Coordinates of C-alpha atoms and ligand atoms in Angstrom, one line a residue:
M1046 CA 103.9 116.3 144.8
K1047 CA 100.8 117.8 145.9
I1048 CA 97.2 119.0 144.8
G1049 CA 95.2 121.5 146.4
T1050 CA 90.8 122.2 145.9
P1051 CA 89.4 123.7 142.3
L1052 CA 88.2 126.7 143.1
S1053 CA 89.8 127.6 146.0
R1054 CA 93.0 129.2 146.9
S1055 CA 95.2 125.7 147.2
K1056 CA 93.3 124.8 143.2
L1057 CA 96.7 123.2 141.4
S1058 CA 95.8 124.9 138.0
A1059 CA 96.2 124.0 134.3
L1060 CA 95.0 126.3 131.1
L1061 CA 94.8 124.0 127.7
L1062 CA 95.1 126.3 124.8
G1063 CA 93.0 124.9 122.3
G1064 CA 90.0 122.5 123.9
G1065 CA 89.2 119.3 121.1
E1066 CA 88.4 116.3 121.6
L1067 CA 91.7 115.2 122.6
G1068 CA 91.8 118.1 124.8
K1069 CA 89.2 117.2 126.0
E1070 CA 89.6 113.7 127.7
V1071 CA 92.7 115.8 128.5
V1072 CA 91.0 118.1 131.1
I1073 CA 88.1 114.9 132.4
E1074 CA 91.3 113.1 133.1
L1075 CA 92.9 116.4 135.3
Q1076 CA 90.2 116.4 136.8
R1077 CA 89.5 113.3 137.8
L1078 CA 93.1 113.9 139.7
G1079 CA 91.8 117.6 141.3
V1080 CA 92.7 119.6 138.8
E1081 CA 91.1 123.4 137.9
T1082 CA 90.7 123.1 134.9
I1083 CA 90.3 126.8 132.3
V1084 CA 90.1 125.8 128.1
A1085 CA 91.0 128.7 125.7
D1086 CA 90.5 128.3 121.6
R1087 CA 88.6 130.1 118.8
Y1088 CA 85.5 129.6 119.5
A1089 CA 83.1 128.6 122.2
N1090 CA 81.6 125.7 123.4
S1091 CA 84.3 123.4 121.7
P1092 CA 84.8 120.2 123.0
A1093 CA 86.8 120.8 125.4
M1094 CA 84.8 124.0 127.6
Q1095 CA 82.0 121.8 128.1
V1096 CA 83.5 119.8 131.3
A1097 CA 86.0 122.6 131.6
H1098 CA 85.6 124.2 134.8
R1099 CA 85.6 127.6 132.3
S1100 CA 86.9 129.4 129.1
H1101 CA 88.0 132.3 127.6
V1102 CA 87.0 132.1 123.4
L1103 CA 90.7 133.8 121.3
N1104 CA 93.0 133.6 117.9
M1105 CA 95.7 132.2 120.3
L1106 CA 97.8 132.4 117.2
D1107 CA 97.2 136.9 118.6
A1108 CA 100.2 137.7 120.6
D1109 CA 98.5 139.9 122.6
A1110 CA 95.6 137.4 123.3
L1111 CA 97.1 134.9 124.2
R1112 CA 100.0 136.8 126.7
G1113 CA 96.9 138.4 128.1
V1114 CA 94.6 135.1 129.0
I1115 CA 97.7 133.3 130.4
E1116 CA 98.3 136.7 132.9
L1117 CA 94.8 136.3 133.8
E1118 CA 94.9 132.6 135.2
K1119 CA 98.4 132.7 136.4
P1120 CA 98.0 128.9 135.8
D1121 CA 99.8 126.0 136.6
Y1122 CA 100.5 124.3 133.9
V1123 CA 100.2 125.5 130.3
I1124 CA 99.0 122.7 128.3
P1125 CA 99.1 123.4 124.3
E1126 CA 96.8 120.7 122.5
I1127 CA 97.1 122.4 118.9
E1128 CA 100.1 123.7 116.9
A1129 CA 98.7 127.3 116.2
I1130 CA 100.1 128.7 118.9
A1131 CA 102.0 132.3 119.7
T1132 CA 104.5 129.9 121.2
D1133 CA 106.7 133.1 121.4
V1134 CA 104.6 134.1 124.3
L1135 CA 105.2 130.5 125.4
V1136 CA 109.1 131.0 125.7
E1137 CA 108.9 134.2 127.1
L1138 CA 106.2 133.3 130.6
E1139 CA 107.8 130.2 130.6
S1140 CA 109.1 130.5 134.0
D1141 CA 109.4 128.1 137.9
D1142 CA 105.6 129.7 138.6
I1143 CA 104.2 128.5 135.1
C1144 CA 105.5 125.4 132.9
M1145 CA 104.6 126.1 129.5
V1146 CA 103.6 121.8 128.7
P1147 CA 105.7 120.2 127.9
T1148 CA 108.9 123.1 127.1
A1149 CA 107.9 126.3 125.4
R1150 CA 110.9 124.5 122.7
A1151 CA 109.3 121.9 122.1
A1152 CA 105.8 123.3 121.5
R1153 CA 107.6 126.6 119.2
L1154 CA 109.9 123.6 117.7
T1155 CA 106.4 121.1 116.8
M1156 CA 104.7 124.7 115.5
N1157 CA 106.1 123.9 112.0
R1158 CA 107.2 121.8 109.8
E1159 CA 110.5 123.2 109.5
G1160 CA 111.2 123.4 113.4
I1161 CA 110.9 120.2 114.2
R1162 CA 112.7 118.2 110.5
R1163 CA 115.2 120.4 110.6
L1164 CA 115.8 119.0 114.6
A1165 CA 115.6 115.6 113.3
A1166 CA 117.6 115.1 110.6
E1167 CA 119.9 117.9 110.7
E1168 CA 120.9 117.8 114.7
L1169 CA 119.5 114.8 116.1
G1170 CA 121.1 112.6 112.7
I1171 CA 117.6 110.3 112.2
A1172 CA 116.5 109.2 108.8
T1173 CA 113.2 110.3 107.2
S1174 CA 111.9 110.7 103.8
P1175 CA 114.3 113.3 102.0
Y1176 CA 113.1 117.2 101.5
R1177 CA 113.0 120.6 100.8
F1178 CA 111.2 124.3 101.8
A1179 CA 110.1 127.0 99.7
S1180 CA 108.7 130.3 99.8
S1181 CA 107.7 130.6 97.0
E1182 CA 106.5 129.2 93.2
Q1183 CA 110.3 129.6 91.5
E1184 CA 111.6 128.0 94.2
Y1185 CA 109.5 125.6 95.0
L1186 CA 109.2 124.5 91.0
A1187 CA 113.3 123.5 91.5
A1188 CA 112.4 122.0 95.4
V1189 CA 110.3 119.2 93.6
A1190 CA 112.5 119.3 90.4
D1191 CA 115.1 118.1 93.1
I1192 CA 112.8 115.6 95.1
G1193 CA 111.4 114.1 92.1
V1194 CA 108.3 113.0 91.8
P1195 CA 106.2 111.2 93.8
C1196 CA 107.0 113.8 96.3
V1197 CA 104.1 115.1 98.8
V1198 CA 103.5 118.3 98.6
K1199 CA 102.1 120.4 102.1
P1200 CA 102.2 123.9 104.0
V1201 CA 105.0 123.9 107.1
M1202 CA 101.8 125.4 109.3
S1203 CA 98.7 122.7 109.2
S1204 CA 97.1 119.8 110.6
S1205 CA 94.5 116.8 108.9
G1206 CA 95.5 116.8 106.7
K1207 CA 94.6 120.3 104.9
G1208 CA 96.9 121.8 101.9
Q1209 CA 98.7 118.5 101.2
S1210 CA 99.2 116.5 98.3
T1211 CA 101.4 114.1 96.7
V1212 CA 103.0 115.0 92.9
K1213 CA 102.5 112.5 90.8
D1214 CA 103.7 114.0 88.2
V1215 CA 105.8 117.4 87.2
D1216 CA 103.1 119.5 85.3
Q1217 CA 101.3 118.8 88.1
A1218 CA 102.9 120.3 90.9
L1219 CA 102.1 124.1 90.3
E1220 CA 98.1 122.7 91.5
A1221 CA 99.2 121.4 94.8
W1222 CA 101.4 124.5 95.5
E1223 CA 98.1 126.6 95.3
Y1224 CA 96.8 124.1 96.9
A1225 CA 99.6 123.9 99.7
R1226 CA 99.1 128.0 99.9
A1227 CA 95.0 127.8 99.9
G1228 CA 95.0 124.8 102.6
A1229 CA 97.6 126.5 104.9
R1230 CA 96.9 127.7 109.1
G1231 CA 98.7 130.8 110.2
E1232 CA 100.8 133.8 108.3
A1233 CA 103.0 131.1 106.5
D1234 CA 103.0 130.4 103.1
R1235 CA 105.7 128.0 103.3
V1236 CA 105.3 124.2 102.1
I1237 CA 107.5 121.3 102.4
V1238 CA 108.9 118.7 99.3
E1239 CA 109.0 115.8 100.9
G1240 CA 110.1 112.3 99.2
F1241 CA 107.8 109.3 98.2
V1242 CA 108.2 107.5 101.5
D1243 CA 106.7 104.0 99.7
F1244 CA 106.0 102.5 102.9
E1245 CA 104.7 99.1 104.1
Y1246 CA 102.9 100.4 107.4
E1247 CA 102.6 104.0 110.0
I1248 CA 102.8 104.0 113.2
T1249 CA 102.6 106.3 116.0
L1250 CA 104.6 105.6 118.4
L1251 CA 103.3 106.9 121.3
T1252 CA 106.4 107.6 124.3
V1253 CA 105.5 109.0 127.7
Q1254 CA 108.2 111.1 129.2
H1255 CA 107.9 110.8 133.3
T1256 CA 109.6 111.5 136.8
G1257 CA 110.5 107.7 135.9
G1258 CA 111.6 107.7 132.4
V1259 CA 110.6 106.8 129.3
S1260 CA 107.8 105.1 128.3
F1261 CA 106.6 103.4 125.2
C1262 CA 102.7 102.3 125.2
E1263 CA 103.0 99.4 121.6
P1264 CA 102.5 101.1 118.2
I1265 CA 99.7 102.3 117.1
G1266 CA 98.7 100.7 112.8
H1267 CA 96.5 103.9 111.3
R1268 CA 95.8 104.4 108.1
Q1269 CA 95.5 108.0 106.6
E1270 CA 92.7 109.0 103.9
G1271 CA 94.3 112.7 102.4
G1272 CA 96.5 112.7 105.2
D1273 CA 93.3 113.0 107.0
Y1274 CA 92.7 109.5 110.0
Q1275 CA 90.2 108.1 109.6
E1276 CA 91.3 104.6 111.7
S1277 CA 94.1 102.6 113.0
W1278 CA 95.0 100.5 116.8
Q1279 CA 96.9 98.6 118.3
P1280 CA 98.9 96.7 118.7
Q1281 CA 100.7 96.9 115.6
P1282 CA 103.1 93.8 114.6
M1283 CA 106.8 95.7 113.8
R1284 CA 109.7 93.6 113.9
P1285 CA 111.7 93.4 116.6
T1286 CA 113.8 95.4 114.4
A1287 CA 112.3 98.2 113.4
R1288 CA 110.8 98.4 117.0
K1289 CA 114.2 99.2 118.3
E1290 CA 114.7 101.5 116.4
C1291 CA 111.9 103.0 116.4
E1292 CA 112.4 103.7 120.6
R1293 CA 115.6 104.8 120.4
I1294 CA 114.7 107.6 117.8
A1295 CA 110.8 107.6 119.5
G1296 CA 113.3 108.7 122.7
V1297 CA 116.1 110.8 121.0
V1298 CA 114.2 112.7 120.6
T1299 CA 111.2 113.5 123.1
E1300 CA 114.9 114.0 125.6
A1301 CA 114.5 116.6 122.3
L1302 CA 112.3 119.1 122.6
G1303 CA 112.4 118.3 127.2
G1304 CA 110.2 118.5 129.4
Y1305 CA 107.0 115.8 131.1
G1306 CA 103.6 115.2 129.4
L1307 CA 103.6 111.9 126.2
F1308 CA 104.0 112.4 123.0
G1309 CA 103.2 111.1 120.0
V1310 CA 106.1 109.9 117.2
E1311 CA 105.1 109.0 113.3
F1312 CA 106.8 106.7 112.0
F1313 CA 106.9 104.9 108.2
I1314 CA 108.2 101.2 108.4
R1315 CA 109.3 98.9 105.0
G1316 CA 110.9 95.7 106.3
D1317 CA 113.4 96.7 108.8
D1318 CA 113.6 100.5 108.0
V1319 CA 112.4 103.2 109.8
Y1320 CA 111.6 106.8 108.4
F1321 CA 111.1 109.2 111.2
S1322 CA 108.3 111.8 110.4
E1323 CA 106.9 114.0 112.9
V1324 CA 105.9 114.2 116.5
S1325 CA 103.1 115.5 118.8
P1326 CA 104.4 117.0 122.1
R1327 CA 101.2 116.2 123.0
P1328 CA 98.6 113.2 123.0
H1329 CA 97.8 112.8 119.7
D1330 CA 94.8 111.6 117.1
T1331 CA 95.2 108.3 116.6
G1332 CA 96.0 107.6 119.9
M1333 CA 92.7 108.0 120.7
V1334 CA 92.0 103.8 120.8
T1335 CA 93.6 103.6 123.5
M1336 CA 90.7 104.7 125.3
I1337 CA 89.5 101.3 125.0
S1338 CA 93.5 99.2 124.9
Q1339 CA 95.1 100.8 128.0
D1340 CA 94.3 100.7 130.8
L1341 CA 96.2 104.2 131.1
S1342 CA 94.8 106.2 127.9
E1343 CA 97.1 108.6 126.2
F1344 CA 95.4 111.1 127.5
A1345 CA 95.8 109.5 131.3
L1346 CA 99.4 109.0 130.7
H1347 CA 99.0 112.8 129.2
A1348 CA 98.1 114.1 132.8
R1349 CA 100.3 111.8 135.2
A1350 CA 103.3 112.7 133.3
I1351 CA 102.5 116.3 133.5
L1352 CA 101.7 116.7 137.3
G1353 CA 105.6 114.8 137.6
L1354 CA 103.1 111.6 139.0
P1355 CA 104.8 107.9 138.3
V1356 CA 103.5 105.0 135.7
P1357 CA 105.5 101.8 136.7
V1358 CA 103.8 100.2 133.7
I1359 CA 100.7 100.9 130.9
R1360 CA 98.8 98.1 130.4
Q1361 CA 97.5 96.4 127.3
Y1362 CA 94.6 94.9 127.0
G1363 CA 94.8 93.0 123.4
P1364 CA 94.0 93.5 120.2
S1365 CA 91.9 96.6 120.3
A1366 CA 90.7 99.6 116.8
S1367 CA 89.7 103.4 116.7
A1368 CA 86.7 103.8 113.2
V1369 CA 86.0 107.6 112.7
V1370 CA 82.6 109.3 112.7
L1371 CA 82.6 112.1 110.0
A1372 CA 79.5 113.7 109.2
H1373 CA 79.7 115.9 105.9
G1374 CA 77.0 118.6 105.6
D1375 CA 76.2 122.5 107.2
S1376 CA 74.4 122.1 110.7
D1377 CA 74.8 123.8 114.0
A1378 CA 72.6 120.9 115.5
L1379 CA 73.1 117.5 114.9
A1380 CA 72.0 114.7 116.0
F1381 CA 73.3 111.2 115.7
D1382 CA 70.9 108.0 115.4
H1383 CA 70.8 104.5 115.9
L1384 CA 73.6 104.3 118.5
E1385 CA 71.7 101.6 120.3
A1386 CA 73.5 99.8 116.8
A1387 CA 77.3 100.6 117.5
L1388 CA 76.9 99.3 121.1
A1389 CA 75.6 96.2 120.6
E1390 CA 78.3 93.8 120.3
P1391 CA 80.7 93.5 123.2
D1392 CA 83.6 94.7 124.0
T1393 CA 83.2 98.7 122.4
A1394 CA 82.1 102.2 123.4
I1395 CA 81.8 105.6 121.5
R1396 CA 82.8 108.6 122.5
L1397 CA 80.8 112.1 120.6
F1398 CA 83.0 114.5 120.7
G1399 CA 80.1 117.7 120.7
K1400 CA 82.1 119.4 118.8
P1401 CA 78.6 122.8 118.2
E1402 CA 79.0 122.9 114.5
V1403 CA 79.8 121.6 110.9
R1404 CA 80.6 123.0 107.4
G1405 CA 81.6 120.9 105.7
E1406 CA 83.3 117.5 106.8
R1407 CA 83.9 117.3 110.5
R1408 CA 85.2 114.1 112.8
M1409 CA 82.5 113.9 115.7
G1410 CA 82.9 111.1 117.3
V1411 CA 85.5 107.8 117.8
V1412 CA 84.1 104.0 117.4
L1413 CA 85.6 101.5 120.0
A1414 CA 86.3 97.8 120.0
R1415 CA 87.8 95.4 121.5
S1416 CA 88.5 91.7 120.1
R1417 CA 90.9 88.5 119.7
E1418 CA 92.6 90.3 116.2
I1419 CA 93.8 93.4 115.4
D1420 CA 91.4 92.9 112.4
G1421 CA 88.6 91.4 114.5
A1422 CA 88.9 94.8 115.8
R1423 CA 89.4 96.7 112.8
T1424 CA 85.9 95.7 111.0
K1425 CA 84.1 95.8 113.9
A1426 CA 84.9 99.3 115.5
K1427 CA 84.0 100.6 111.8
R1428 CA 81.6 97.9 111.7
G1429 CA 80.2 100.4 114.1
A1430 CA 81.3 103.2 112.7
A1431 CA 79.7 102.9 109.8
A1432 CA 76.4 101.4 111.9
I1433 CA 75.9 105.9 113.2
Q1434 CA 73.6 107.9 111.3
V1435 CA 74.6 111.4 111.5
I1436 CA 72.0 113.8 111.2
A1437 CA 72.5 117.3 110.1
D1438 CA 70.1 119.3 110.2
Ligands
AMP2875 P1 100.9 114.5 108.1 O1 99.8 115.4 107.9 O2 102.9 114.7 108.0 O3 101.0 114.1 109.6 O4 100.8 113.3 107.1 C1 99.5 112.4 106.7 C2 99.9 111.2 106.2 O5 100.5 111.6 104.7 C3 101.1 110.0 106.6 O6 100.2 110.1 107.2 C4 101.4 109.5 105.6 O7 99.7 108.8 105.3 C5 101.2 110.6 104.5 N1 102.8 111.0 103.6 C6 103.2 111.9 104.8 N2 104.4 112.4 104.2 C7 104.1 111.5 102.8 C8 105.6 110.8 102.5 N3 106.9 112.2 102.4 N4 105.0 109.4 101.2 C9 104.5 108.4 101.4 N5 103.8 109.2 102.8 C10 103.3 110.8 103.7

């Protein structure tokens, strides 16, 4: 593996599609290895743009605009950081000269809940919650009747819990339908109706496909509110049978998607029963804890795997946690006060993403902590996040 000099004719370059907080860390890891980095996102000054060599502002669901930027930059690697991309363009332009990370097929199948769910459950025979898809009110009501309540309704294209709700009573079904349609991203008006899994806990299993084979990080436990992550911790204690089964499934799913990179594979766990939920062919928000819990964070692992560099070992440093810093209000000049309180305790760290504005609620940072016990790490991270005062003027 050979890497040249950024901004010279020997450069090795990577174009990130999406430049949020996860992309920012991927860019930093690529920069450390001397890769030329370019970021595309729908708005200027996105977090990853602030650390990249250059950037482009475009709507990545616009096939012509996306093709234009890839043809202009001719990067060695195209690294999707978000799902909402005109993935047909990635399929069209994938070649020996341009590597789509991990593969164009993986990006296409995971941009939409339907692609990955059908691959996992119907082609690979993996256990998931029962599910139906619906595109009309009539189909939807039939799906709810079929699956029964409680069930979870989600737009097939959405993130951060947007448009997602749980129907506990058939009387609420239409409300969830309207909510899902309002929260959908992209053109898809379709929803998935999933049987509610009464899980004990849920995990993200970070799985790395690299030139030397497949590696797994210690499982990450997390807590979600309204479909959006609030805190995560590592390692999540698991019974050996359940853990083995998660690793088996994660191996099968990521191999089916193909290519090199880090994947976030999500599972619901009850006793020894595990249900595959979904997979991101890229770093996962709950995996931000690895910035304090591992020698190679999920971002460093992604960069290594993509570039075909070895991952001989992943060192886990012990009980660790992350807690999100949220902003509320309307501002294009947020400020974060009392940071010293968040960092006063040993084994803590802060990441502030540098997002240029907030409208409503937005994740702006994360506090990381290590301790002797999981509970101690979680408490410390949450205490740190709560100490930070977000000022929206
Ligand atoms: P998702 O966007 O599909 O990852 O869903 C976000 C969160 O909602 C998950 O991490 C779970 O906490 C919860 N959730 C999603 N689907 C289900 C389900 N079928 N049963 C129970 N909880 C769910």
